[in-house]
PDB file of C-alpha atoms in Angstrom:
ATOM      1  CA  UNK A   2     117.566 -34.812  31.237  1.00 45.00           C
ATOM      2  CA  UNK A   3     117.694 -36.196  34.421  1.00 40.00           C
ATOM      3  CA  UNK A   4     114.666 -38.664  33.948  1.00 47.00           C
ATOM      4  CA  UNK A   5     116.812 -40.385  31.266  1.00 37.00           C
ATOM      5  CA  UNK A   6     120.208 -40.216  32.626  1.00 38.00           C
ATOM      6  CA  UNK A   7     117.710 -42.079  35.790  1.00 37.00           C
ATOM      7  CA  UNK A   8     116.023 -44.198  33.231  1.00 37.00           C
ATOM      8  CA  UNK A   9     119.439 -45.392  32.389  1.00 33.00           C
ATOM      9  CA  UNK A  10     121.262 -45.456  35.247  1.00 31.00           C
ATOM     10  CA  UNK A  11     117.728 -48.303  36.148  1.00 33.00           C
ATOM     11  CA  UNK A  12     118.670 -50.036  33.096  1.00 38.00           C
ATOM     12  CA  UNK A  13     122.424 -50.496  33.900  1.00 33.00           C
ATOM     13  CA  UNK A  14     121.882 -51.788  37.348  1.00 32.00           C
ATOM     14  CA  UNK A  15     119.448 -53.945  35.881  1.00 38.00           C
ATOM     15  CA  UNK A  16     121.294 -55.998  33.837  1.00 39.00           C
ATOM     16  CA  UNK A  17     124.673 -56.244  35.988  1.00 41.00           C
ATOM     17  CA  UNK A  18     122.447 -57.471  38.841  1.00 45.00           C
ATOM     18  CA  UNK A  19     121.873 -60.541  35.969  1.00 51.00           C
ATOM     19  CA  UNK A  20     125.810 -60.155  35.210  1.00 74.00           C
ATOM     20  CA  UNK A  21     129.087 -62.005  36.056  1.00 90.00           C
ATOM     21  CA  UNK A  22     132.609 -61.568  35.309  1.00 93.00           C
ATOM     22  CA  UNK A  23     135.427 -63.603  35.168  1.00 96.00           C
ATOM     23  CA  UNK A  24     139.534 -62.712  34.521  1.00 97.00           C
ATOM     24  CA  UNK A  25     141.570 -66.479  33.295  1.00 97.00           C
ATOM     25  CA  UNK A  26     144.664 -67.619  32.595  1.00 98.00           C
ATOM     26  CA  UNK A  27     145.568 -71.000  31.178  1.00 98.00           C
ATOM     27  CA  UNK A  28     147.480 -73.533  28.376  1.00 98.00           C
ATOM     28  CA  UNK A  29     146.308 -73.289  24.316  1.00 98.00           C
ATOM     29  CA  UNK A  30     147.484 -75.941  21.877  1.00 97.00           C
ATOM     30  CA  UNK A  31     146.425 -75.204  17.666  1.00 96.00           C
ATOM     31  CA  UNK A  32     147.253 -76.621  14.983  1.00 95.00           C
ATOM     32  CA  UNK A  33     148.375 -75.132  11.637  1.00 93.00           C
ATOM     33  CA  UNK A  34     146.893 -76.874   8.406  1.00 94.00           C
ATOM     34  CA  UNK A  35     149.565 -78.476   6.507  1.00 91.00           C
ATOM     35  CA  UNK A  36     148.085 -76.647   3.285  1.00 90.00           C
ATOM     36  CA  UNK A  37     149.020 -73.013   5.263  1.00 88.00           C
ATOM     37  CA  UNK A  38     153.496 -74.622   6.361  1.00 83.00           C
ATOM     38  CA  UNK A  39     156.188 -74.884   4.076  1.00 76.00           C
ATOM     39  CA  UNK A  40     157.167 -77.629   6.634  1.00 79.00           C
ATOM     40  CA  UNK A  41     154.736 -79.702   4.148  1.00 76.00           C
ATOM     41  CA  UNK A  42     152.765 -80.667   7.538  1.00 86.00           C
ATOM     42  CA  UNK A  43     150.292 -79.942  10.083  1.00 93.00           C
ATOM     43  CA  UNK A  44     152.193 -77.690  12.988  1.00 94.00           C
ATOM     44  CA  UNK A  45     151.325 -77.949  16.256  1.00 95.00           C
ATOM     45  CA  UNK A  46     151.719 -75.290  18.823  1.00 97.00           C
ATOM     46  CA  UNK A  47     151.512 -74.267  22.560  1.00 98.00           C
ATOM     47  CA  UNK A  48     151.072 -71.448  24.278  1.00 98.00           C
ATOM     48  CA  UNK A  49     149.722 -69.590  27.128  1.00 98.00           C
ATOM     49  CA  UNK A  50     146.246 -67.331  27.094  1.00 98.00           C
ATOM     50  CA  UNK A  51     144.944 -64.523  29.140  1.00 98.00           C
ATOM     51  CA  UNK A  52     140.931 -63.738  29.067  1.00 97.00           C
ATOM     52  CA  UNK A  53     138.117 -62.324  30.367  1.00 97.00           C
ATOM     53  CA  UNK A  54     134.041 -62.976  29.794  1.00 96.00           C
ATOM     54  CA  UNK A  55     130.745 -61.114  30.755  1.00 96.00           C
ATOM     55  CA  UNK A  56     127.863 -63.729  31.693  1.00 95.00           C
ATOM     56  CA  UNK A  57     124.870 -62.555  31.331  1.00 95.00           C
ATOM     57  CA  UNK A  58     122.305 -64.583  33.707  1.00 91.00           C
ATOM     58  CA  UNK A  59     118.865 -62.483  33.359  1.00 89.00           C
ATOM     59  CA  UNK A  60     117.801 -64.743  30.087  1.00 90.00           C
ATOM     60  CA  UNK A  61     115.254 -65.741  32.186  1.00 90.00           C
ATOM     61  CA  UNK A  62     116.640 -69.903  31.561  1.00 94.00           C
ATOM     62  CA  UNK A  63     117.497 -71.382  35.790  1.00 94.00           C
ATOM     63  CA  UNK A  64     120.978 -71.860  35.562  1.00 93.00           C
ATOM     64  CA  UNK A  65     121.521 -70.381  31.979  1.00 96.00           C
ATOM     65  CA  UNK A  66     123.963 -67.306  30.614  1.00 96.00           C
ATOM     66  CA  UNK A  67     124.713 -65.699  27.844  1.00 96.00           C
ATOM     67  CA  UNK A  68     128.755 -65.681  27.762  1.00 96.00           C
ATOM     68  CA  UNK A  69     130.763 -62.953  25.697  1.00 97.00           C
ATOM     69  CA  UNK A  70     134.203 -62.407  26.107  1.00 96.00           C
ATOM     70  CA  UNK A  71     137.723 -61.970  24.694  1.00 96.00           C
ATOM     71  CA  UNK A  72     141.827 -63.628  25.410  1.00 98.00           C
ATOM     72  CA  UNK A  73     144.985 -62.733  23.743  1.00 98.00           C
ATOM     73  CA  UNK A  74     146.900 -66.171  23.446  1.00 98.00           C
ATOM     74  CA  UNK A  75     151.039 -66.521  22.922  1.00 98.00           C
ATOM     75  CA  UNK A  76     152.409 -69.409  20.880  1.00 98.00           C
ATOM     76  CA  UNK A  77     156.397 -70.307  21.955  1.00 97.00           C
ATOM     77  CA  UNK A  78     157.857 -71.102  18.595  1.00 94.00           C
ATOM     78  CA  UNK A  79     157.095 -75.027  17.311  1.00 94.00           C
ATOM     79  CA  UNK A  80     159.304 -77.859  16.843  1.00 90.00           C
ATOM     80  CA  UNK A  81     161.763 -77.253  14.349  1.00 88.00           C
ATOM     81  CA  UNK A  82     161.292 -78.969  11.308  1.00 85.00           C
ATOM     82  CA  UNK A  83     163.742 -79.777   8.426  1.00 80.00           C
ATOM     83  CA  UNK A  84     162.748 -77.784   4.984  1.00 77.00           C
ATOM     84  CA  UNK A  85     165.245 -78.526   2.151  1.00 72.00           C
ATOM     85  CA  UNK A  86     165.751 -75.544   0.026  1.00 68.00           C
ATOM     86  CA  UNK A  87     168.845 -75.057  -2.769  1.00 69.00           C
ATOM     87  CA  UNK A  88     172.405 -73.325  -1.251  1.00 66.00           C
ATOM     88  CA  UNK A  89     172.114 -70.470  -4.194  1.00 66.00           C
ATOM     89  CA  UNK A  90     175.958 -70.836  -4.052  1.00 68.00           C
ATOM     90  CA  UNK A  91     176.282 -74.450  -3.536  1.00 75.00           C
ATOM     91  CA  UNK A  92     173.459 -75.428  -5.817  1.00 71.00           C
ATOM     92  CA  UNK A  93     173.233 -78.422  -3.052  1.00 73.00           C
ATOM     93  CA  UNK A  94     170.307 -79.138  -1.708  1.00 75.00           C
ATOM     94  CA  UNK A  95     170.270 -78.103   2.494  1.00 73.00           C
ATOM     95  CA  UNK A  96     167.568 -78.378   5.437  1.00 77.00           C
ATOM     96  CA  UNK A  97     166.960 -75.593   7.433  1.00 80.00           C
ATOM     97  CA  UNK A  98     165.213 -76.117  10.451  1.00 86.00           C
ATOM     98  CA  UNK A  99     161.999 -73.945  10.813  1.00 87.00           C
ATOM     99  CA  UNK A 100     159.394 -73.714  13.250  1.00 90.00           C
ATOM    100  CA  UNK A 101     156.464 -71.314  13.792  1.00 93.00           C
ATOM    101  CA  UNK A 102     155.105 -69.615  16.599  1.00 96.00           C
ATOM    102  CA  UNK A 103     151.295 -67.162  17.001  1.00 97.00           C
ATOM    103  CA  UNK A 104     150.350 -64.128  18.330  1.00 97.00           C
ATOM    104  CA  UNK A 105     146.741 -63.680  18.673  1.00 97.00           C
ATOM    105  CA  UNK A 106     143.062 -62.076  20.063  1.00 98.00           C
ATOM    106  CA  UNK A 107     140.088 -63.748  20.110  1.00 97.00           C
ATOM    107  CA  UNK A 108     136.319 -62.505  20.775  1.00 97.00           C
ATOM    108  CA  UNK A 109     134.409 -64.989  21.535  1.00 96.00           C
ATOM    109  CA  UNK A 110     130.732 -65.655  22.648  1.00 97.00           C
ATOM    110  CA  UNK A 111     127.763 -68.422  23.267  1.00 98.00           C
ATOM    111  CA  UNK A 112     125.709 -69.956  25.400  1.00 98.00           C
ATOM    112  CA  UNK A 113     126.664 -71.606  29.238  1.00 98.00           C
ATOM    113  CA  UNK A 114     124.469 -73.898  31.085  1.00 98.00           C
ATOM    114  CA  UNK A 115     124.644 -74.728  34.502  1.00 97.00           C
ATOM    115  CA  UNK A 116     124.480 -78.475  34.977  1.00 97.00           C
ATOM    116  CA  UNK A 117     123.606 -77.803  39.029  1.00 97.00           C
ATOM    117  CA  UNK A 118     119.823 -77.604  38.010  1.00 96.00           C
ATOM    118  CA  UNK A 119     119.959 -81.020  36.293  1.00 96.00           C
ATOM    119  CA  UNK A 120     122.029 -82.253  38.979  1.00 96.00           C
ATOM    120  CA  UNK A 121     121.435 -80.899  42.686  1.00 94.00           C
ATOM    121  CA  UNK A 122     123.416 -83.400  44.404  1.00 94.00           C
ATOM    122  CA  UNK A 123     126.517 -82.326  42.935  1.00 93.00           C
ATOM    123  CA  UNK A 124     129.615 -81.181  45.167  1.00 91.00           C
ATOM    124  CA  UNK A 125     130.706 -78.704  43.594  1.00 95.00           C
ATOM    125  CA  UNK A 126     129.191 -76.190  40.550  1.00 95.00           C
ATOM    126  CA  UNK A 127     129.382 -77.929  37.212  1.00 97.00           C
ATOM    127  CA  UNK A 128     128.962 -76.334  33.303  1.00 98.00           C
ATOM    128  CA  UNK A 129     129.084 -77.023  30.191  1.00 98.00           C
ATOM    129  CA  UNK A 130     129.741 -74.904  27.428  1.00 98.00           C
ATOM    130  CA  UNK A 131     129.236 -73.228  23.407  1.00 98.00           C
ATOM    131  CA  UNK A 132     131.403 -71.243  22.188  1.00 97.00           C
ATOM    132  CA  UNK A 133     131.193 -68.671  18.558  1.00 97.00           C
ATOM    133  CA  UNK A 134     135.167 -67.790  17.978  1.00 96.00           C
ATOM    134  CA  UNK A 135     137.095 -65.352  16.214  1.00 98.00           C
ATOM    135  CA  UNK A 136     140.585 -64.961  15.945  1.00 97.00           C
ATOM    136  CA  UNK A 137     142.872 -62.379  14.343  1.00 97.00           C
ATOM    137  CA  UNK A 138     147.001 -61.968  14.934  1.00 97.00           C
ATOM    138  CA  UNK A 139     150.553 -62.710  12.826  1.00 97.00           C
ATOM    139  CA  UNK A 140     152.133 -65.876  12.322  1.00 96.00           C
ATOM    140  CA  UNK A 141     155.885 -66.470  12.223  1.00 94.00           C
ATOM    141  CA  UNK A 142     157.975 -68.514  10.305  1.00 89.00           C
ATOM    142  CA  UNK A 143     161.776 -68.851  12.202  1.00 86.00           C
ATOM    143  CA  UNK A 144     164.227 -70.847  12.304  1.00 83.00           C
ATOM    144  CA  UNK A 145     166.401 -71.584  14.959  1.00 77.00           C
ATOM    145  CA  UNK A 146     169.760 -71.018  13.292  1.00 76.00           C
ATOM    146  CA  UNK A 147     170.542 -67.532  14.101  1.00 70.00           C
ATOM    147  CA  UNK A 148     173.119 -67.162  11.255  1.00 66.00           C
ATOM    148  CA  UNK A 149     170.152 -67.609   8.780  1.00 71.00           C
ATOM    149  CA  UNK A 150     167.734 -64.728   8.594  1.00 72.00           C
ATOM    150  CA  UNK A 151     165.049 -66.196   7.201  1.00 74.00           C
ATOM    151  CA  UNK A 152     161.780 -65.160   9.108  1.00 81.00           C
ATOM    152  CA  UNK A 153     158.636 -64.111   7.601  1.00 86.00           C
ATOM    153  CA  UNK A 154     155.466 -62.886   8.936  1.00 93.00           C
ATOM    154  CA  UNK A 155     151.869 -62.854   7.666  1.00 95.00           C
ATOM    155  CA  UNK A 156     148.206 -61.982   9.024  1.00 97.00           C
ATOM    156  CA  UNK A 157     146.123 -64.462  10.267  1.00 97.00           C
ATOM    157  CA  UNK A 158     142.107 -64.915  11.067  1.00 97.00           C
ATOM    158  CA  UNK A 159     139.565 -68.059  11.666  1.00 97.00           C
ATOM    159  CA  UNK A 160     136.544 -68.309  12.646  1.00 96.00           C
ATOM    160  CA  UNK A 161     135.924 -71.401  15.136  1.00 96.00           C
ATOM    161  CA  UNK A 162     133.235 -73.766  16.713  1.00 97.00           C
ATOM    162  CA  UNK A 163     133.343 -75.558  19.346  1.00 98.00           C
ATOM    163  CA  UNK A 164     131.867 -76.314  23.364  1.00 97.00           C
ATOM    164  CA  UNK A 165     133.772 -76.729  26.751  1.00 98.00           C
ATOM    165  CA  UNK A 166     132.794 -77.957  30.226  1.00 98.00           C
ATOM    166  CA  UNK A 167     134.316 -76.645  34.169  1.00 98.00           C
ATOM    167  CA  UNK A 168     133.785 -76.360  37.433  1.00 97.00           C
ATOM    168  CA  UNK A 169     133.339 -73.792  39.863  1.00 94.00           C
ATOM    169  CA  UNK A 170     133.894 -73.460  43.630  1.00 94.00           C
ATOM    170  CA  UNK A 171     134.835 -71.689  46.782  1.00 93.00           C
ATOM    171  CA  UNK A 172     138.019 -71.082  47.855  1.00 92.00           C
ATOM    172  CA  UNK A 173     138.875 -68.812  51.143  1.00 90.00           C
ATOM    173  CA  UNK A 174     135.421 -67.051  49.507  1.00 90.00           C
ATOM    174  CA  UNK A 175     137.168 -65.961  46.514  1.00 92.00           C
ATOM    175  CA  UNK A 176     135.026 -68.022  43.160  1.00 93.00           C
ATOM    176  CA  UNK A 177     137.265 -70.286  41.511  1.00 95.00           C
ATOM    177  CA  UNK A 178     137.045 -71.224  37.778  1.00 94.00           C
ATOM    178  CA  UNK A 179     138.452 -73.956  35.621  1.00 97.00           C
ATOM    179  CA  UNK A 180     137.500 -75.507  32.881  1.00 97.00           C
ATOM    180  CA  UNK A 181     138.129 -76.629  29.323  1.00 98.00           C
ATOM    181  CA  UNK A 182     137.367 -75.790  25.456  1.00 98.00           C
ATOM    182  CA  UNK A 183     137.828 -77.494  22.437  1.00 98.00           C
ATOM    183  CA  UNK A 184     137.550 -75.218  19.290  1.00 97.00           C
ATOM    184  CA  UNK A 185     137.636 -75.583  15.057  1.00 97.00           C
ATOM    185  CA  UNK A 186     138.688 -73.386  13.585  1.00 97.00           C
ATOM    186  CA  UNK A 187     139.858 -72.821   9.949  1.00 95.00           C
ATOM    187  CA  UNK A 188     142.959 -70.609   9.302  1.00 96.00           C
ATOM    188  CA  UNK A 189     143.349 -68.226   6.784  1.00 96.00           C
ATOM    189  CA  UNK A 190     146.922 -66.275   6.156  1.00 95.00           C
ATOM    190  CA  UNK A 191     147.269 -62.840   4.385  1.00 95.00           C
ATOM    191  CA  UNK A 192     150.968 -62.120   3.205  1.00 90.00           C
ATOM    192  CA  UNK A 193     152.505 -58.865   2.954  1.00 85.00           C
ATOM    193  CA  UNK A 194     150.965 -58.584  -0.915  1.00 87.00           C
ATOM    194  CA  UNK A 195     147.749 -58.988   0.390  1.00 88.00           C
ATOM    195  CA  UNK A 196     147.194 -62.754  -1.199  1.00 92.00           C
ATOM    196  CA  UNK A 197     144.738 -64.479   1.069  1.00 95.00           C
ATOM    197  CA  UNK A 198     145.596 -68.078   1.932  1.00 92.00           C
ATOM    198  CA  UNK A 199     143.040 -70.629   3.265  1.00 94.00           C
ATOM    199  CA  UNK A 200     143.799 -73.638   5.081  1.00 94.00           C
ATOM    200  CA  UNK A 201     142.582 -76.861   3.417  1.00 93.00           C
ATOM    201  CA  UNK A 202     140.888 -78.324   6.974  1.00 94.00           C
ATOM    202  CA  UNK A 203     139.274 -77.187  10.022  1.00 96.00           C
ATOM    203  CA  UNK A 204     142.038 -77.653  13.033  1.00 96.00           C
ATOM    204  CA  UNK A 205     142.039 -78.231  16.429  1.00 96.00           C
ATOM    205  CA  UNK A 206     142.221 -75.237  18.802  1.00 96.00           C
ATOM    206  CA  UNK A 207     142.319 -76.565  22.929  1.00 96.00           C
ATOM    207  CA  UNK A 208     142.777 -74.434  26.298  1.00 98.00           C
ATOM    208  CA  UNK A 209     142.876 -75.026  29.638  1.00 98.00           C
ATOM    209  CA  UNK A 210     142.029 -72.626  32.051  1.00 97.00           C
ATOM    210  CA  UNK A 211     141.557 -71.232  35.903  1.00 97.00           C
ATOM    211  CA  UNK A 212     140.799 -68.300  36.971  1.00 95.00           C
ATOM    212  CA  UNK A 213     138.896 -66.350  39.200  1.00 96.00           C
ATOM    213  CA  UNK A 214     134.677 -65.071  38.577  1.00 90.00           C
ATOM    214  CA  UNK A 215     133.197 -61.711  40.977  1.00 86.00           C
TER     215      UNK A 215
END
């Protein structure tokens, strides 16, 4: 038993000796396809994102690392867009301002490559990366008119792919990291009855982030 424990411990130390961790926070921007909205147009949402990544650098590729991580994204209510509905009392067509917000959790994996291997004279550490992403959460449609009770929620899920670039540097003995990622995702919404609605098109998700690496 002691030999097994010792072997596992040595294995874990070997893995973590080639590993780095980073925590990030920043701005995120996503677009909801018009086929999923009642306003019959694409909806752009702005929000904040907090994430963490594990980087395994023991691939045997100079400057290369396997990336596995996740993030929590919250998108604030979007800009109001008018929806025209029929008033059940008067029978007249009226406009109602609608907006959308979203909360999501993401899991991502990919590969990061340092550019300093190819350009050793760079003043800071530079990298590019490719990413695959799975997200799930909730999309809420509502209105800024407090007297109206029109809020509806739907579960959301999506697969995405894309890439990004960034830079790393040291500030007062802290390893800092800044970067930006651009992903394309196709969202599926599921209503309270369990009916799925898949977006017609892939839409962009953009993130700008900064953080610390350990």
